[in-house]
Amino acid sequence: MSFRRNALTPDALAMMDTIARTGSFAAAARELGKVPSALTYSVRQLEDALDVLLFDRRSRQAELTAAGEELLNEGRRLLAEMEAVANRVRRVSTGWEAQLTIAIDDALSRRTLLELSEAFYALRPDGHPQGPGTRLRLRAEVMAGTWEALVSGQADLAIGIPGEVLGSPGIEMKPLGELQFVYVMAPHHPLASLPEPLDDLQIVQHRAVAVADSAQRLSPQTVNLLSGQDVLTVPTMQMKIDALLRGLGAGFVPLSMVHDHLGAGHLVSREVQRQRRHSRTHYAWRSAAVGHPRKAPQGLALQWWLNQLESPATRAALLERPSGLPTCP
């Protein structure tokens, strides 16, 4: 098995690509600066190592067999991946991380996050045509799950951490802003016809729709649920809004995510005696590379994202812009 693997060198794969692209052994030999016999010998060695026929010897042209076509396609993919790895390694050597993982609370604007990602990929540090070379990994979390992703090392940057979370050694935190919530339900829901403000005795008689905290190890948070109340738990804020549109319950949601639904009459908002109008949120990141003394404490990719979050306009867009609305059923 190892001798087959050893035969599949980058030079051998590049040779196959050149022969297929030029259409003949002679043309490929000229491009590679070799004599045709040397190229023919290299191909036979590769065929012997793989125990397959790569070219049809009955044709005057360099016509690939089915096995040759497969090797050519996979070889081109492998060469592209090796080039990409080399580019990323070069970028890492200049201070750009190989990967940056960003955890964002599900209530914040996904559209803004993707616009920031687009701007990041458009960077051309040192004139490099392929950008920073840092792989972005975005993950949506709910409530304590955003903080857990950071402290557990699963994320490098966490955006939308609840204000109730306490700090931790080695982690820096800054305020993101306040997220405004409203208590909403479908217009045909029983609570929609009651006079305001709604009290606990009225609310507890009807099902609440809640988003499950994504934390696995930390204690999950429960917000604005009453003891004894029936609860429909869903995995995302968008699914919560879909459930509210169908009249499956009532609940608090970010105003930015239902603004258009409220304007169109698909949902209605009601004042509640215990209403929590705002939720303070933060963003946080690791201030030191704990356990990795040879790694820079803050890479250039993380620095770029932190610079964007310094902008009041960016923070406001994450908090106030709708994340996209579903079609009303």
Coordinates of C-alpha atoms in Angstrom, one line a residue:
M1 CA 0.0 0.0 0.0
S2 CA 2.8 2.4 0.9
F3 CA 4.6 2.0 -2.5
R4 CA 1.3 3.1 -4.2
R5 CA 1.0 6.1 -2.0
N6 CA 4.7 6.9 -2.5
A7 CA 4.1 6.9 -6.3
L8 CA 1.4 9.6 -6.1
T9 CA 3.8 12.5 -5.6
P10 CA 2.9 16.1 -6.5
D11 CA 5.4 15.8 -9.5
A12 CA 3.6 12.7 -10.8
L13 CA 0.2 14.3 -10.5
A14 CA 1.4 17.5 -12.2
M15 CA 2.9 15.3 -15.0
M16 CA -0.5 13.7 -15.6
D17 CA -2.2 17.1 -15.6
T18 CA 0.3 18.4 -18.2
I19 CA 0.0 15.4 -20.5
A20 CA -3.8 15.6 -20.4
R21 CA -3.8 19.4 -21.0
T22 CA -1.3 19.4 -23.9
G23 CA -2.8 16.3 -25.5
S24 CA 0.4 14.4 -26.2
F25 CA 3.6 13.1 -24.6
A26 CA 5.8 15.1 -26.9
A27 CA 4.0 18.4 -26.1
A28 CA 4.1 17.7 -22.4
A29 CA 7.8 16.8 -22.6
R30 CA 8.6 20.1 -24.2
E31 CA 6.6 22.1 -21.6
L32 CA 8.3 20.1 -18.7
G33 CA 11.7 20.4 -20.3
K34 CA 12.2 16.6 -20.7
V35 CA 12.6 14.2 -23.5
P36 CA 9.5 12.2 -24.5
S37 CA 11.2 8.9 -23.6
A38 CA 11.8 10.1 -20.0
L39 CA 8.1 11.1 -19.7
T40 CA 7.0 7.7 -21.1
Y41 CA 9.2 5.9 -18.6
S42 CA 7.8 8.0 -15.7
V43 CA 4.2 7.1 -16.8
R44 CA 5.0 3.4 -17.0
Q45 CA 6.5 3.6 -13.5
L46 CA 3.3 5.2 -12.2
E47 CA 1.2 2.6 -14.0
D48 CA 3.3 -0.3 -12.5
A49 CA 3.0 1.1 -9.0
L50 CA -0.8 1.5 -9.3
D51 CA -1.2 -1.7 -11.3
V52 CA -3.5 0.1 -13.8
L53 CA -3.3 1.4 -17.4
L54 CA -3.5 5.2 -17.4
F55 CA -3.3 5.8 -21.2
D56 CA -4.6 3.9 -24.2
R57 CA -1.6 2.8 -26.1
R58 CA -3.7 2.2 -29.2
S59 CA -4.2 5.9 -29.7
R60 CA -1.7 8.3 -31.2
Q61 CA -2.9 11.0 -28.8
A62 CA -2.5 10.9 -25.1
E63 CA -6.0 9.4 -24.5
L64 CA -6.8 8.6 -20.9
T65 CA -8.4 5.4 -19.8
A66 CA -11.2 5.5 -17.2
A67 CA -8.6 4.9 -14.5
G68 CA -6.5 7.7 -15.9
E69 CA -9.4 10.1 -15.9
E70 CA -10.1 9.3 -12.3
L71 CA -6.5 9.8 -11.3
L72 CA -6.4 13.1 -13.3
N73 CA -9.6 14.5 -11.6
E74 CA -8.5 13.5 -8.1
G75 CA -4.9 14.6 -8.8
R76 CA -6.0 18.1 -9.8
R77 CA -8.1 18.3 -6.6
L78 CA -5.2 17.2 -4.5
L79 CA -2.9 19.7 -6.1
A80 CA -5.3 22.5 -5.5
E81 CA -5.7 21.5 -1.9
M82 CA -1.9 21.3 -1.4
E83 CA -1.6 24.8 -2.9
A84 CA -4.3 26.0 -0.6
V85 CA -2.6 24.5 2.4
A86 CA 0.7 26.1 1.4
N87 CA -1.0 29.5 1.1
R88 CA -2.6 29.2 4.5
V89 CA 0.7 28.2 6.1
R90 CA 2.3 31.3 4.5
R91 CA -0.5 33.5 5.8
V92 CA -0.3 31.9 9.3
S93 CA 3.5 32.7 9.4
T94 CA 2.6 36.4 8.9
G95 CA 0.2 36.4 11.9
W96 CA -3.1 35.4 10.2
E97 CA -4.8 32.5 12.0
A98 CA -5.4 29.2 10.2
Q99 CA -9.0 29.3 11.5
L100 CA -11.2 31.7 13.5
T101 CA -14.4 30.5 15.1
I102 CA -17.0 33.0 16.0
A103 CA -20.0 32.2 18.2
I104 CA -23.0 34.6 17.9
D105 CA -26.2 34.6 19.8
D106 CA -29.2 33.5 17.7
A107 CA -31.1 36.7 18.3
L108 CA -28.5 38.9 16.6
S109 CA -28.5 39.8 12.9
R110 CA -27.2 37.0 10.7
R111 CA -27.2 39.3 7.7
T112 CA -24.8 41.7 9.4
L113 CA -22.5 38.8 10.4
L114 CA -22.4 37.6 6.8
E115 CA -21.7 41.1 5.5
L116 CA -18.8 41.3 7.9
S117 CA -17.6 37.9 6.7
E118 CA -17.8 39.2 3.1
A119 CA -15.7 42.2 4.0
F120 CA -13.2 40.0 5.7
Y121 CA -12.8 37.7 2.7
A122 CA -12.3 40.8 0.5
L123 CA -9.2 41.8 2.4
R124 CA -5.9 41.6 0.5
P125 CA -3.1 41.8 3.0
D126 CA 0.2 42.4 1.4
G127 CA -1.5 42.2 -2.0
H128 CA -2.2 38.5 -1.6
P129 CA -4.8 37.5 -4.2
Q130 CA -6.5 34.9 -2.0
G131 CA -7.1 37.1 1.0
P132 CA -6.1 36.4 4.6
G133 CA -6.2 32.7 4.2
T134 CA -8.0 32.3 7.5
R135 CA -10.9 29.9 7.5
L136 CA -14.0 31.3 9.2
R137 CA -16.3 29.1 11.2
L138 CA -19.6 30.6 12.3
R139 CA -21.8 29.0 14.9
A140 CA -25.1 30.1 16.3
E141 CA -25.7 29.8 20.0
V142 CA -28.5 30.6 22.5
M143 CA -28.1 32.5 25.8
A144 CA -25.4 30.8 28.0
G145 CA -24.3 28.7 25.0
T146 CA -22.6 31.7 23.5
W147 CA -20.5 32.2 26.6
E148 CA -19.8 28.5 27.0
A149 CA -18.5 28.3 23.4
L150 CA -15.8 30.8 24.3
V151 CA -14.8 29.6 27.8
S152 CA -14.7 26.0 26.6
G153 CA -12.3 26.9 23.7
Q154 CA -14.8 26.1 21.0
A155 CA -14.8 29.7 19.8
D156 CA -12.3 32.5 19.6
L157 CA -14.8 35.3 19.6
A158 CA -18.3 35.3 21.2
I159 CA -20.9 38.0 20.2
G160 CA -24.1 38.5 22.1
I161 CA -23.2 37.3 25.6
P162 CA -25.9 38.0 28.2
G163 CA -25.2 40.8 30.6
E164 CA -25.7 38.5 33.6
V165 CA -22.5 36.4 32.7
L166 CA -19.6 37.1 35.0
G167 CA -16.1 37.6 33.6
S168 CA -13.4 34.9 33.6
P169 CA -9.6 35.0 33.8
G170 CA -7.9 35.4 30.4
I171 CA -11.0 36.7 28.7
E172 CA -11.8 40.3 27.8
M173 CA -15.3 41.6 27.4
K174 CA -16.8 44.7 26.0
P175 CA -20.5 45.9 25.8
L176 CA -22.2 45.3 22.5
G177 CA -25.4 47.1 23.4
E178 CA -29.0 46.6 24.5
L179 CA -31.4 44.2 22.6
Q180 CA -35.0 45.3 22.8
F181 CA -37.6 42.6 23.3
V182 CA -41.4 42.7 22.8
Y183 CA -44.1 40.2 24.0
V184 CA -45.9 39.0 20.9
M185 CA -48.5 36.6 19.6
A186 CA -50.6 36.0 16.5
P187 CA -53.6 38.3 16.1
H188 CA -56.0 35.3 16.6
H189 CA -54.3 34.2 19.8
P190 CA -56.6 34.6 22.9
L191 CA -54.1 37.0 24.6
A192 CA -54.3 39.4 21.7
S193 CA -57.8 40.4 22.6
L194 CA -57.2 41.0 26.3
P195 CA -56.7 44.6 27.8
E196 CA -53.1 45.7 28.6
P197 CA -51.0 45.2 30.6
L198 CA -51.2 41.4 30.7
D199 CA -50.6 40.0 34.2
D200 CA -49.1 36.6 35.2
L201 CA -52.4 35.0 35.9
Q202 CA -53.5 35.7 32.4
I203 CA -50.2 34.6 30.8
V204 CA -49.8 31.4 32.7
Q205 CA -53.0 30.0 31.2
H206 CA -51.5 30.0 27.7
R207 CA -48.5 28.2 26.2
A208 CA -45.2 30.0 26.0
V209 CA -42.8 29.5 23.1
A210 CA -39.2 29.4 24.2
V211 CA -35.8 28.9 22.6
A212 CA -33.7 26.2 24.3
D213 CA -30.4 27.4 25.8
S214 CA -27.6 25.8 23.7
A215 CA -25.3 25.4 26.7
Q216 CA -24.3 21.8 27.4
R217 CA -22.1 22.1 30.5
L218 CA -23.1 25.4 32.0
S219 CA -26.4 25.8 33.7
P220 CA -29.0 26.6 31.0
Q221 CA -30.8 29.9 31.4
T222 CA -34.6 30.2 31.6
V223 CA -36.0 33.7 31.0
N224 CA -39.6 35.0 31.4
L225 CA -41.2 31.6 31.9
L226 CA -43.8 31.2 34.7
S227 CA -44.1 28.2 37.0
G228 CA -46.7 25.7 35.8
Q229 CA -46.9 27.3 32.4
D230 CA -47.1 25.0 29.3
V231 CA -44.0 25.5 27.1
L232 CA -43.2 24.7 23.5
T233 CA -39.4 24.6 23.3
V234 CA -37.7 25.1 19.9
P235 CA -34.0 25.2 18.9
T236 CA -33.8 28.6 17.2
M237 CA -35.2 32.1 17.4
Q238 CA -36.5 31.9 13.8
M239 CA -38.4 28.7 14.6
K240 CA -39.9 30.5 17.6
I241 CA -41.1 33.3 15.4
D242 CA -42.6 30.7 13.0
A243 CA -44.4 29.1 15.9
L244 CA -45.7 32.4 17.1
L245 CA -47.0 33.2 13.6
R246 CA -49.0 30.0 13.7
G247 CA -50.6 30.8 17.0
L248 CA -48.8 28.0 18.9
G249 CA -48.1 30.3 21.8
A250 CA -46.8 33.7 22.9
G251 CA -43.4 34.9 24.0
F252 CA -40.7 37.6 24.0
V253 CA -38.7 38.1 20.8
P254 CA -36.2 40.8 19.7
L255 CA -38.1 43.7 18.2
S256 CA -35.7 43.8 15.2
M257 CA -36.7 40.2 14.2
V258 CA -40.5 40.9 14.2
H259 CA -40.6 44.6 13.2
D260 CA -42.0 43.8 9.7
H261 CA -44.4 41.2 11.0
L262 CA -45.8 43.7 13.5
G263 CA -46.2 46.3 10.8
A264 CA -48.0 43.9 8.5
G265 CA -50.3 42.7 11.3
H266 CA -49.0 39.1 11.2
L267 CA -48.1 39.5 14.9
V268 CA -49.3 41.8 17.6
S269 CA -47.4 43.0 20.7
R270 CA -48.8 43.5 24.2
E271 CA -47.6 45.2 27.3
V272 CA -46.9 42.9 30.2
Q273 CA -46.6 43.8 33.8
R274 CA -43.4 41.9 34.3
Q275 CA -42.1 42.8 30.8
R276 CA -38.4 42.9 30.3
R277 CA -37.8 45.6 27.7
H278 CA -34.1 45.4 27.2
S279 CA -31.3 42.9 27.5
R280 CA -27.7 44.0 27.8
T281 CA -25.3 42.1 25.7
H282 CA -21.5 41.9 25.3
Y283 CA -18.8 40.5 23.1
A284 CA -15.7 38.7 24.4
W285 CA -12.5 37.1 23.4
R286 CA -9.5 35.4 24.8
S287 CA -6.8 37.8 25.8
A288 CA -4.0 35.2 26.0
A289 CA -3.2 31.9 24.3
V290 CA -3.6 29.8 27.4
G291 CA -1.7 26.5 27.0
H292 CA -0.2 27.6 23.7
P293 CA 3.0 29.5 24.5
R294 CA 4.3 29.4 21.0
K295 CA 1.1 30.9 19.5
A296 CA 0.5 34.7 19.3
P297 CA -2.0 35.8 21.9
Q298 CA -4.1 37.6 19.3
G299 CA -4.0 36.9 15.6
L300 CA -4.6 39.4 12.8
A301 CA -8.0 37.9 11.9
L302 CA -9.3 38.3 15.5
Q303 CA -7.8 41.9 15.5
W304 CA -9.8 42.7 12.4
W305 CA -13.1 41.5 13.8
L306 CA -12.5 43.4 17.1
N307 CA -11.8 46.5 15.1
Q308 CA -15.1 46.1 13.4
L309 CA -16.9 45.7 16.7
E310 CA -15.4 49.0 17.9
S311 CA -17.7 50.7 15.4
P312 CA -21.0 51.9 16.9
A313 CA -22.6 51.4 13.5
T314 CA -21.6 47.7 13.4
R315 CA -22.8 47.0 16.9
A316 CA -26.1 48.7 16.2
A317 CA -26.5 46.7 13.0
L318 CA -26.0 43.4 14.8
L319 CA -28.6 44.4 17.4
E320 CA -31.2 46.2 15.3
R321 CA -31.2 44.8 11.8
P322 CA -33.7 42.0 11.0
S323 CA -32.1 38.6 10.4
G324 CA -34.5 37.7 7.6
L325 CA -38.2 37.0 7.7
P326 CA -40.1 33.9 6.7
T327 CA -43.2 33.8 4.5
C328 CA -46.2 34.2 6.7
P329 CA -48.3 31.0 6.6

